[in-house]
CSV table of C-alpha atoms in Angstrom, one decimal:
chain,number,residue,atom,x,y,z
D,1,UNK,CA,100.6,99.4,112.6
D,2,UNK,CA,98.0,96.9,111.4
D,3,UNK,CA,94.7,97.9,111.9
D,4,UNK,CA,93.1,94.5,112.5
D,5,UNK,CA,96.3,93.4,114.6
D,6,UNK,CA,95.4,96.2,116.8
D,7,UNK,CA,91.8,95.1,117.8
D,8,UNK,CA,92.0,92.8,120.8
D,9,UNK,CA,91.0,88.9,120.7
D,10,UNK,CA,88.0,88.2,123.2
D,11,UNK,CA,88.5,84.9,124.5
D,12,UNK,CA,85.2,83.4,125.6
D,13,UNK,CA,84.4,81.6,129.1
D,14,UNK,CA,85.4,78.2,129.1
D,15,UNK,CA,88.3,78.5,126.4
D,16,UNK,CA,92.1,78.1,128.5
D,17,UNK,CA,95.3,79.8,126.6
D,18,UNK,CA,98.7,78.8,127.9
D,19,UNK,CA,101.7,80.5,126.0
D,20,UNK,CA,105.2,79.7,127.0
D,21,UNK,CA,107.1,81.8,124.5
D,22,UNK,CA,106.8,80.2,121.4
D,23,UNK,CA,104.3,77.9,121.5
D,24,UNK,CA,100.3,78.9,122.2
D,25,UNK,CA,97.7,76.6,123.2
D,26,UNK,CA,94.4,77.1,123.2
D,27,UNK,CA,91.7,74.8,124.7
D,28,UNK,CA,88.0,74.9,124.3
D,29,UNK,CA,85.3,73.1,124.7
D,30,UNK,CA,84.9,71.4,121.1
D,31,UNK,CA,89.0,70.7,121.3
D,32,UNK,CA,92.1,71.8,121.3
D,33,UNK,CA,95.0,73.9,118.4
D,34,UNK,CA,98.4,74.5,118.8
D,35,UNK,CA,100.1,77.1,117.0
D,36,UNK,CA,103.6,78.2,116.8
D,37,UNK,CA,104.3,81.9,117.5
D,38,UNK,CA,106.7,83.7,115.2
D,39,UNK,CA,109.5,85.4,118.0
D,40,UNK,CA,108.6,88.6,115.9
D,41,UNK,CA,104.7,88.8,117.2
D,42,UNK,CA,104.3,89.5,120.9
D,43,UNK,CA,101.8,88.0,122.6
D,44,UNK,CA,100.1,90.0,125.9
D,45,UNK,CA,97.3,87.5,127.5
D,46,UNK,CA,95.3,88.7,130.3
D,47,UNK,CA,92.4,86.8,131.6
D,48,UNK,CA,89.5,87.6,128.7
D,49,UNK,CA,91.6,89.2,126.8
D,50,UNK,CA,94.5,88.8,123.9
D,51,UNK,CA,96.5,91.8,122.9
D,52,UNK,CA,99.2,91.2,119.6
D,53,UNK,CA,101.9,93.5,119.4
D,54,UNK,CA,105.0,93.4,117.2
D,55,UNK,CA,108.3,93.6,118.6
D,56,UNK,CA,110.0,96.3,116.1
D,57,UNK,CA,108.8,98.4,113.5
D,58,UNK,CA,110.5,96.0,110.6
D,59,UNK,CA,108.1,95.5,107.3
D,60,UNK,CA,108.1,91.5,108.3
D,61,UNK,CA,107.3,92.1,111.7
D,62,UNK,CA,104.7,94.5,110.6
D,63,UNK,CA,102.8,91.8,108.2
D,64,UNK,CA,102.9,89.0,110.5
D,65,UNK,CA,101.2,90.8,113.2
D,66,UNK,CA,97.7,91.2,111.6
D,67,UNK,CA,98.5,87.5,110.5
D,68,UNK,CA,99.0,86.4,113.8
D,69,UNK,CA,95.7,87.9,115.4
D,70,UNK,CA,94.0,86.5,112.3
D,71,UNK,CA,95.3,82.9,113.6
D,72,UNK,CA,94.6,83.1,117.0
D,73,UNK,CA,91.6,84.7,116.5
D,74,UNK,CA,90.3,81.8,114.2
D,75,UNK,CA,92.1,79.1,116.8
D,76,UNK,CA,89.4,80.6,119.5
D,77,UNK,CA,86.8,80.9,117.4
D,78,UNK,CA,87.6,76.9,116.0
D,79,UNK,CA,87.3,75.5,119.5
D,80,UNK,CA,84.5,77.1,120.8
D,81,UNK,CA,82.2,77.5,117.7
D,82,UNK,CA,83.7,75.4,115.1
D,83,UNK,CA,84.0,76.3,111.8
D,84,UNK,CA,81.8,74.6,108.2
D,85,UNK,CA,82.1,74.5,104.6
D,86,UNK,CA,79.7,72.8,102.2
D,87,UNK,CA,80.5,71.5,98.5
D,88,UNK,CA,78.3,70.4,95.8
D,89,UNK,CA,78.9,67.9,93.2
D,90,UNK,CA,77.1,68.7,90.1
D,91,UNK,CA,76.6,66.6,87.0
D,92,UNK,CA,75.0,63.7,85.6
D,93,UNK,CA,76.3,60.5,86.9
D,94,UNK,CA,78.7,62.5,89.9
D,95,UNK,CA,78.2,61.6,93.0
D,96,UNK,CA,79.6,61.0,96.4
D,97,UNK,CA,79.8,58.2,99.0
D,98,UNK,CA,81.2,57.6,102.4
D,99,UNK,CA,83.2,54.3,103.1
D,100,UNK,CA,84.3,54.3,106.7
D,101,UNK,CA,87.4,57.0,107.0
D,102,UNK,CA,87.1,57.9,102.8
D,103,UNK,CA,84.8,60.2,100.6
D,104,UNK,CA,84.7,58.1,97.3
D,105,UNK,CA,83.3,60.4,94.8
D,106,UNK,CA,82.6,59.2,91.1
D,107,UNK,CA,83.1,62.3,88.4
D,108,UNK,CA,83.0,61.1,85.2
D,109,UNK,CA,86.6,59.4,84.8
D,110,UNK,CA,87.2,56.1,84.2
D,111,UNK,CA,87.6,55.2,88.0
D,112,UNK,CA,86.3,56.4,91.2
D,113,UNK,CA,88.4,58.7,93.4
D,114,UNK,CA,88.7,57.5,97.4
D,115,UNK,CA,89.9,60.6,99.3
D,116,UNK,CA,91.3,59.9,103.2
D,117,UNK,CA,89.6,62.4,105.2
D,118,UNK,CA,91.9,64.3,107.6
D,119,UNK,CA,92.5,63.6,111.2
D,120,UNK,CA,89.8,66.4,112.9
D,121,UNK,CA,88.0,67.2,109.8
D,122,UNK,CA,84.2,65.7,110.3
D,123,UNK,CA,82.5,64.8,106.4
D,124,UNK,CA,79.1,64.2,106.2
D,125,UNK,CA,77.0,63.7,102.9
D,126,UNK,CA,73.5,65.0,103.0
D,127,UNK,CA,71.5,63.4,99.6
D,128,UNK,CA,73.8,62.3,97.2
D,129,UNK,CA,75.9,65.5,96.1
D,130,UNK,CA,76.3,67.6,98.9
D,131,UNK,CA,79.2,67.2,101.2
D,132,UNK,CA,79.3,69.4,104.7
D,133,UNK,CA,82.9,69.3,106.1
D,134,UNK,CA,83.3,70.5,109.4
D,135,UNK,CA,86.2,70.8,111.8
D,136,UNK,CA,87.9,73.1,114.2
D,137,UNK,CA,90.7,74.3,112.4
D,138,UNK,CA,89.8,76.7,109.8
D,139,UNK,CA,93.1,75.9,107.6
D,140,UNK,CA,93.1,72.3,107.5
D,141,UNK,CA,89.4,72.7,107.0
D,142,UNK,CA,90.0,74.9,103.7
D,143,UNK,CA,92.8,73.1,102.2
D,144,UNK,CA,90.8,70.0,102.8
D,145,UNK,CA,87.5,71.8,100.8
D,146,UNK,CA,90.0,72.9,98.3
D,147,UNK,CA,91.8,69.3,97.7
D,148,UNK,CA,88.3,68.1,97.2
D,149,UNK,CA,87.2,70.8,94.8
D,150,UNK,CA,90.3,70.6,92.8
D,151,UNK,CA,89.0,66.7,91.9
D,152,UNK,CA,86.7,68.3,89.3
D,153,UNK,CA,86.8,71.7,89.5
D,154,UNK,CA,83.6,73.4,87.6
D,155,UNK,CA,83.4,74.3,84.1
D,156,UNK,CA,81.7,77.0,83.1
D,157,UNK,CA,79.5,75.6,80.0
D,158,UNK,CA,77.2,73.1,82.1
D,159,UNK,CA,78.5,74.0,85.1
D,160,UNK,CA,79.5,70.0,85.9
D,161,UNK,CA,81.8,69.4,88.9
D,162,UNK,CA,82.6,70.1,92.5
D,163,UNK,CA,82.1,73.6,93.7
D,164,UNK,CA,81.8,75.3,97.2
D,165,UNK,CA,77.5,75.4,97.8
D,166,UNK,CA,78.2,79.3,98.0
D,167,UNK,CA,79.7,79.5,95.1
D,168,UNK,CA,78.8,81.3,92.0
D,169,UNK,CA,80.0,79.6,88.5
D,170,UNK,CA,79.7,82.8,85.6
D,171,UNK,CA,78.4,80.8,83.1
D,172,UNK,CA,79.7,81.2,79.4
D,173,UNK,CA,77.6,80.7,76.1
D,174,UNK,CA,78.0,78.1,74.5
D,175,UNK,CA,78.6,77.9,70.5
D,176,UNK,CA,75.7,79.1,68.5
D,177,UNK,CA,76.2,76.6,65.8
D,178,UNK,CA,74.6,78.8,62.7
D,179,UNK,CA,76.8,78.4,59.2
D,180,UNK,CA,76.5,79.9,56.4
């Protein structure tokens, strides 16, 4: 049995979970997530309380059920919290703008890149290379960090591109240039 699908999901006051059997909704106050429940992940919900279970003792039913309390646990945590990533855009000349619904960032090719910015994903630009992306649902929220970073994804010599502001780049030495 998974150990973290064991622990139970506390739901806070003012979040509402309505499961009909295959479908879980969960309501808070910064929004709303739906998620569809595989029939192999059993759901027990009582009042402050989720409990996952899995239905037999199969090796798929036993990975999805510390999967599934992962995902719930982030859907609850997403609408009463929220959930934030920041990236940085490093390099002479790169930088970022917003133009009503698009992030149009400028990288060093020969055009500029406009990116549509997902339905429930909030962007904002703080100076002129940071970008904080924030949202309540944690995967739309990564893949959308992750499209972005994959843009220009950093190099290790200078260190130029897009990269997560937590992130750390190793850096590699560069040539020494001495013949002989």
């Amino acid at each position: 049995m998974s150990r973290v699908g064991k622990k139970p999901i506390m739901v806070p006051k003012g979040v509402e979970i309505t499961f009909d059997g295959t479908m879980l909704l969960v309501k808070g106050p910064k929004g709303e997530l739906r998620r569809l429940i595989h029939p192999k992940v059993k759901l027990d919900i009582d009042g402050s309380q989720i409990l996952v279970a899995n239905t037999d003792n199969s090796k798929e039913s036993r990975s999805l059920h510390g999967l599934f309390r992962s995902l719930i646990a982030n859907m609850v945590l997403g609408v009463t919290e929220g959930f934030k990533k920041t990236l940085e855009v490093i390099g002479v000349g790169y930088r970022v703008e917003r133009s009503g619904n698009q992030l149009v960032f400028n990288l060093g090719y020969s055009h500029p890149i406009a990116y549509d910015i997902p339905t429930g994903i909030d962007a904002q630009i703080d100076q002129r290379n940071r970008v904080v992306l924030s949202g309540i649902d944690k995967e739309l929220l990564g893949s959308t960090a992750a499209k972005i970073r994959s843009f220009r994804t950093p190099e290790p010599y200078k260190g130029k591109g897009v990269k997560y502001f937590e992130e750390n780049i190793r850096r590699k030495a560069g040539k020494t240039g001495v013949k002989k």
